[in-house]
Coordinates of C-alpha atoms and ligand atoms in Angstrom, one line a residue:
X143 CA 0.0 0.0 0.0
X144 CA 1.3 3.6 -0.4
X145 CA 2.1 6.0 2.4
X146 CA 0.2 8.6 2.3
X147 CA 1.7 11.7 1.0
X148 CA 1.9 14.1 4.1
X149 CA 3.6 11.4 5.9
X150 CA 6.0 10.0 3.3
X151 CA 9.6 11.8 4.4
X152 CA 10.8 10.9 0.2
X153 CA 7.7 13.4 -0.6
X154 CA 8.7 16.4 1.7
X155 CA 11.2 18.1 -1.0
X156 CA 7.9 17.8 -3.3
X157 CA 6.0 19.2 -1.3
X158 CA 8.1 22.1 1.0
X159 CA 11.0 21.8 -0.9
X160 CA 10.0 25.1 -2.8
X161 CA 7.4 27.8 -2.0
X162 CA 5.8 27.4 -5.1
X163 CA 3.3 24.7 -4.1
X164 CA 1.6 26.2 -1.1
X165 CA 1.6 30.2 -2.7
X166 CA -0.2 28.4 -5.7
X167 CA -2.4 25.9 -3.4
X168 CA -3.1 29.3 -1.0
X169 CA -4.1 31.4 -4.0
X170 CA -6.8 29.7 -5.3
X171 CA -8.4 28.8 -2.4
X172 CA -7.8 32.2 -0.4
X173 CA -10.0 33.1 -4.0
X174 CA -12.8 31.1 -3.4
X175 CA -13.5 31.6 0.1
X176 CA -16.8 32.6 0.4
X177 CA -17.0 32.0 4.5
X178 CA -15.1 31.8 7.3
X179 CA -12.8 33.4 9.2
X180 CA -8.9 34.2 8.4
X181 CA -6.8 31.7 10.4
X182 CA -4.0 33.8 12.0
X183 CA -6.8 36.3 13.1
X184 CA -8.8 33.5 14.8
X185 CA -5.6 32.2 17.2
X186 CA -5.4 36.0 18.2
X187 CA -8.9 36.1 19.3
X188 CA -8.3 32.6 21.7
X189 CA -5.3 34.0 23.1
X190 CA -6.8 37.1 23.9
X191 CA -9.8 35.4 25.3
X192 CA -8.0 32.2 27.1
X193 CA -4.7 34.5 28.5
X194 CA -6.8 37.6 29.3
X195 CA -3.9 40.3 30.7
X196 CA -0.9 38.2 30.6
X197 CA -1.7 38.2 26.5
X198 CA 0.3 40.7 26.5
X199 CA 3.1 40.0 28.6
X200 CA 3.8 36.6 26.2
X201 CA 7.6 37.1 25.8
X202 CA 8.5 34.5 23.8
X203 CA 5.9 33.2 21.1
X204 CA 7.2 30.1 19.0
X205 CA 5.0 29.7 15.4
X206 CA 5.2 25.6 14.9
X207 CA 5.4 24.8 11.0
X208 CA 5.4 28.4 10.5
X209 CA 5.7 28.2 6.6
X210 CA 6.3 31.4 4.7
X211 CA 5.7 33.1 8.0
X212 CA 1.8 34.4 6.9
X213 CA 0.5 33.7 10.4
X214 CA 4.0 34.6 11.9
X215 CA 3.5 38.1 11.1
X216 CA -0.1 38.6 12.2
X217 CA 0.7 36.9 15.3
X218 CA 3.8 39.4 16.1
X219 CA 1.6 42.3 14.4
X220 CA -1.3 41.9 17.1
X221 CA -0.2 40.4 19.7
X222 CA 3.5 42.1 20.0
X223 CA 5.5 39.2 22.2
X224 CA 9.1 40.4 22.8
X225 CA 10.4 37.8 20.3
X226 CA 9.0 35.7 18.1
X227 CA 10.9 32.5 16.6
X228 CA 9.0 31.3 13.3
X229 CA 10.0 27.4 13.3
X230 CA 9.6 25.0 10.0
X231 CA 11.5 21.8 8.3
X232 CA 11.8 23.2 5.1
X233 CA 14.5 25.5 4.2
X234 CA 13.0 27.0 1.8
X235 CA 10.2 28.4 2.9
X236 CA 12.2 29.7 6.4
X237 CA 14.1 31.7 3.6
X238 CA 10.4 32.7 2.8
X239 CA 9.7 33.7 5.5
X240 CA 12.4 36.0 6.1
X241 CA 11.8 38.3 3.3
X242 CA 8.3 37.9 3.4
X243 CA 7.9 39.2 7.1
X244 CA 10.9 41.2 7.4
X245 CA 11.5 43.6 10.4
X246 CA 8.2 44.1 12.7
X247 CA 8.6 47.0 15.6
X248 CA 9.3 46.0 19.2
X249 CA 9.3 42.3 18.0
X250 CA 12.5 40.3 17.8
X251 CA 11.5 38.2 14.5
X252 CA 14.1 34.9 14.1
X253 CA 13.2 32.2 11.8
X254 CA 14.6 28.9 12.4
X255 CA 14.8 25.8 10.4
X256 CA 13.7 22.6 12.7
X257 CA 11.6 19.5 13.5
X258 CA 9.0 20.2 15.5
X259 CA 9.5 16.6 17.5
X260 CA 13.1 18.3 19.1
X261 CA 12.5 21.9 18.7
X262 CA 15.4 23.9 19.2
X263 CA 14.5 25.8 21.9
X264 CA 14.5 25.7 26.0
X265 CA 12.1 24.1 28.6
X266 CA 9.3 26.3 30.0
X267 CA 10.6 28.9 27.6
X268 CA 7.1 30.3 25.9
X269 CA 4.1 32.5 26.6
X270 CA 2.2 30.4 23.7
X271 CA 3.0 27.9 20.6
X272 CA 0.8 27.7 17.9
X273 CA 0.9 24.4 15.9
X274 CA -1.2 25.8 12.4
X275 CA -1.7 22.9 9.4
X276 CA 1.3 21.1 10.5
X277 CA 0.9 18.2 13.1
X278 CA -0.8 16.3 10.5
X279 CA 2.5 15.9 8.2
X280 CA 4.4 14.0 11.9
X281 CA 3.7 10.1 12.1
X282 CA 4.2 10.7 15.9
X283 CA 1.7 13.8 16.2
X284 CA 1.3 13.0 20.1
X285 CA 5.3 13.6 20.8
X286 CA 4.8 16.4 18.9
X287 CA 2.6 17.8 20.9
X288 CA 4.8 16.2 24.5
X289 CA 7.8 18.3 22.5
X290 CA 5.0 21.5 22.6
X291 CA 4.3 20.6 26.0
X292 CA 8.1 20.8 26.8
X293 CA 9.0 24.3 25.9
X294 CA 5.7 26.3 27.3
X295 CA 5.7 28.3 30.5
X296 CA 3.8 26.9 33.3
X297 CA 1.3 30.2 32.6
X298 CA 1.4 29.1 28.7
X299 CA -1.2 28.3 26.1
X300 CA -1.1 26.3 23.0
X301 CA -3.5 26.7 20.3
X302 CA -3.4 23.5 18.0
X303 CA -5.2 24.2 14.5
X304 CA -6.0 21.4 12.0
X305 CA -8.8 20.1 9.7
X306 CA -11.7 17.7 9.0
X307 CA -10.3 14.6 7.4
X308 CA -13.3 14.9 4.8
X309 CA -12.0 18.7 3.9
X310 CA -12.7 19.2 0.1
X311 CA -14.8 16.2 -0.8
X312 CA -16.7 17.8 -3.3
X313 CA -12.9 18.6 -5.5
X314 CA -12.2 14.5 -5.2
X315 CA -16.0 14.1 -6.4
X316 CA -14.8 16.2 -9.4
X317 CA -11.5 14.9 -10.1
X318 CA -13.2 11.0 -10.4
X319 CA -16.0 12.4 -12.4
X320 CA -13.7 13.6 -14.8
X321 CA -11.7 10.9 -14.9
X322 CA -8.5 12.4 -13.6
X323 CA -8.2 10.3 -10.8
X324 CA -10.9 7.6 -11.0
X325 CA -10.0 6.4 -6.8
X326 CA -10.0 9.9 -6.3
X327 CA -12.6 10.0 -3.6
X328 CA -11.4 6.5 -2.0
X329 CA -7.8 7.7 -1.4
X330 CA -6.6 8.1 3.3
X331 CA -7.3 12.0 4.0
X332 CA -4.5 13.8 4.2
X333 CA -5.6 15.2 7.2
X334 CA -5.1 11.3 9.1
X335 CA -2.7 11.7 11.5
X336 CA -3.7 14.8 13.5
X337 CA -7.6 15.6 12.0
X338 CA -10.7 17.5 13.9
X339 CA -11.8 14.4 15.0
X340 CA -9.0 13.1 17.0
X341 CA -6.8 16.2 17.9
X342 CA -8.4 16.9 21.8
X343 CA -7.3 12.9 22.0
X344 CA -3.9 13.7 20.7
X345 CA -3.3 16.5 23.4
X346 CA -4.9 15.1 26.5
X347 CA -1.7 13.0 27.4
X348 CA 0.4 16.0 27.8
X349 CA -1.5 19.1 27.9
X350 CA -5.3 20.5 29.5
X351 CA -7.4 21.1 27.0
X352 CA -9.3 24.4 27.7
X353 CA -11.5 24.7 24.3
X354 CA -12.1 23.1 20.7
X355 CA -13.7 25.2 18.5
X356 CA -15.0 24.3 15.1
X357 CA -15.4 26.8 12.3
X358 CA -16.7 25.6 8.7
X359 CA -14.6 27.2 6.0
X360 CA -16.2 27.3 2.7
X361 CA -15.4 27.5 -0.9
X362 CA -16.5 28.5 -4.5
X363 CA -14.0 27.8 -7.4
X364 CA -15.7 29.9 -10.4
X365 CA -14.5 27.0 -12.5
X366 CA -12.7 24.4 -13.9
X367 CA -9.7 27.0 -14.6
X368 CA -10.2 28.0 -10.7
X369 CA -10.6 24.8 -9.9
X370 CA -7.7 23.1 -11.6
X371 CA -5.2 26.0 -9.6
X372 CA -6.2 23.7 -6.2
X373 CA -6.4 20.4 -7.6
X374 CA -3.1 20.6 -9.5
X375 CA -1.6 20.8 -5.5
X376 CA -3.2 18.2 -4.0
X377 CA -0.4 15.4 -4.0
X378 CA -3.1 12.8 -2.8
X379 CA -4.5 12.4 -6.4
X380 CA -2.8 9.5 -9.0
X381 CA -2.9 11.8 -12.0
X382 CA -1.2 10.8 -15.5
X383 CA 2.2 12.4 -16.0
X384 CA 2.3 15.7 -16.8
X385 CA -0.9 16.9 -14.8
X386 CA 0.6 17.3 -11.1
X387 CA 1.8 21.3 -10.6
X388 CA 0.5 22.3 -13.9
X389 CA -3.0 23.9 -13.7
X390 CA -3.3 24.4 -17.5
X391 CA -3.0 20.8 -18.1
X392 CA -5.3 19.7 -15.8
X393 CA -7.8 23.0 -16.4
X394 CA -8.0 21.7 -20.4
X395 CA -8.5 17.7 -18.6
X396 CA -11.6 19.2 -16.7
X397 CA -13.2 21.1 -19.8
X398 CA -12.9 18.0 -22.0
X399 CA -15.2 15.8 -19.7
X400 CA -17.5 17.9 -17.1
X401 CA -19.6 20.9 -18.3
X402 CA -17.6 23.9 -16.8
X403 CA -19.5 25.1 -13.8
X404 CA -19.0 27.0 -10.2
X405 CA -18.3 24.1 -7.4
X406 CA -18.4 25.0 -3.6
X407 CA -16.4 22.6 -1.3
X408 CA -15.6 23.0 2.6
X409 CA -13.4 22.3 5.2
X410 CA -14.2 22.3 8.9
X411 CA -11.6 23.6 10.9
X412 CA -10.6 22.9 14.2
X413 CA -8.7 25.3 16.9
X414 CA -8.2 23.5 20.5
X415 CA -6.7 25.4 23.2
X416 CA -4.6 24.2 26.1
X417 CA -2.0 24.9 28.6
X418 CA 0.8 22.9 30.3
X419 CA -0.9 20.1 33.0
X420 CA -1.8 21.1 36.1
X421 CA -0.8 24.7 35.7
X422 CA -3.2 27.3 37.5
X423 CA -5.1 29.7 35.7
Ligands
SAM748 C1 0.6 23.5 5.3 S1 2.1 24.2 5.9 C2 1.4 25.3 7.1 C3 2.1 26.6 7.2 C4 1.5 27.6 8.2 N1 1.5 27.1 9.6 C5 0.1 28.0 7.9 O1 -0.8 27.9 8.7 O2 -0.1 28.6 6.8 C6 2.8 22.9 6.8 C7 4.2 23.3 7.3 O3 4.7 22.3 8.2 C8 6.1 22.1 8.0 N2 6.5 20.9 8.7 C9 6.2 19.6 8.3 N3 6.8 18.7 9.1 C10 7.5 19.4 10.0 C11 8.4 19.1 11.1 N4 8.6 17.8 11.4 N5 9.0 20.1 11.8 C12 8.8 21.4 11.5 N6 8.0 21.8 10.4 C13 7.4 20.8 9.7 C14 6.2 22.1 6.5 O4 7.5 22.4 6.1 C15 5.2 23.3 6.2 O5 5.9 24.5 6.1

């Protein structure tokens, strides 16, 4: 059986290994969305509401799987820690980061290439981690979480943020129906290893849970050349060679064998708070 792409370590270059993939991926659907909130602004509003005053006395804020830094620099923007370390595998995008976010006032910004399962930085150390989109790529998504666990301040919070496993149904729906991927609806969820479903499970060992929210994102492509921008980043789908990363390609696939139409798909997403165990409010 195949591993499933977010978990396969000789698919991480593919996937992280340039910027390309997630600016193109984040495009199309930052474009369609027709509901729900922005991410980064929704783990400000829990910190504010779950650390009341010491929000802002955080000192250091550590941004787990930070990316290109998008949700780096709204968390440094509005919630102005003394330093803030931006923390991610991929060289690449930590190089991203860097010029994307740049200098931010009264903020030490540092952006740091590591694995989240032996994070680079002291015990007790951190006002808050934030884990965005990322636990779900670590076979071991519990450890993870221990290592998270590890470097927060007994008066810390963690705000974990992942997705449904059945995010996006309606675009594998399309990619069978057009024959592009005829298993395309039967493939594992990318989403397996750390999902909404099992994520308050994956944290209870090593951290007090102190809310899950749920929030359902949605989606409206205005087409198949919308359309094809997302699906051409989705490394779950078997498509024949040449459609993968190239939008055109698949865009002109779509048009030959479903009427072009608007298609609307969602993704619940799921934001659970916590702090270290036992640690007082
Ligand atoms: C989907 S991106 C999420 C980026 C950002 N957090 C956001 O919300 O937009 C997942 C990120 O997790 C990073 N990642 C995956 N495995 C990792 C690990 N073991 N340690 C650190 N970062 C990891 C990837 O390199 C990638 O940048």
């Amino acid at each position: 059986m195949s591993v499933n792409p977010f978990l396969d370590p000789a698919r991480r270059e593919e996937l992280y290994g340039h910027a390309s993939r997630l600016v193109g991926r984040s495009s199309a659907l930052m474009r369609a969305k027709v509901a729900g909130d922005p991410v980064p602004d929704t783990v400000v509003r829990l910190v504010r509401a779950h650390h009341g005053e010491r929000a802002g006395r955080l000192g250091l804020v550590v941004d787990i799987g930070c990316g290109r830094g998008t949700s780096s620099r709204v968390l440094a923007e509005q919630l102005c820690p003394s330093r803030l370390v931006g923390l991610d595998a991929a060289p690449a995008l930590i190089t991203e980061a860097r010029k994307r976010v740049g200098r931010i006032r009264g903020v030490q910004m540092c952006f740091l290439q590591g694995d989240f399962h032996r994070m680079p930085i002291p015990d007790s150390s951190c006002g808050l981690a934030v884990a965005a989109f990322c636990l779900y790529h670590s076979p071991r998504p519990a450890d993870a979480i221990a290592e998270i666990a590890r470097v927060l301040r007994p008066d810390g919070l963690a705000v974990l943020v992942t997705k449904a496993l059945d995010s996006y149904r309606e675009m594998d729906a399309l990619a069978a129906a057009a024959g592009l991927d005829p298993r395309a609806e039967r493939h594992e969820s990318l989403y397996v290893a750390a999902h909404s479903g099992n994520l308050v499970d994956l944290a209870k060992p090593n951290l007090d849970v102190l809310a899950a929210e749920h929030e359902e994102h949605r989606f409206t492509f205005d087409g198949h050349d919308h359309a094809a921008e997302y699906l051409a980043t989705n490394p779950k789908y078997d498509l024949a060679p040449g459609l993968y990363g190239n939008p055109g390609a698949l865009a002109a696939s779509l048009h030959e064998f479903v009427p072009d139409r608007p298609i609307t798909t969602g993704s619940v997403i799921t934001y659970v708070v916590a702090r270290p165990r036992g640690a007082r409010s």
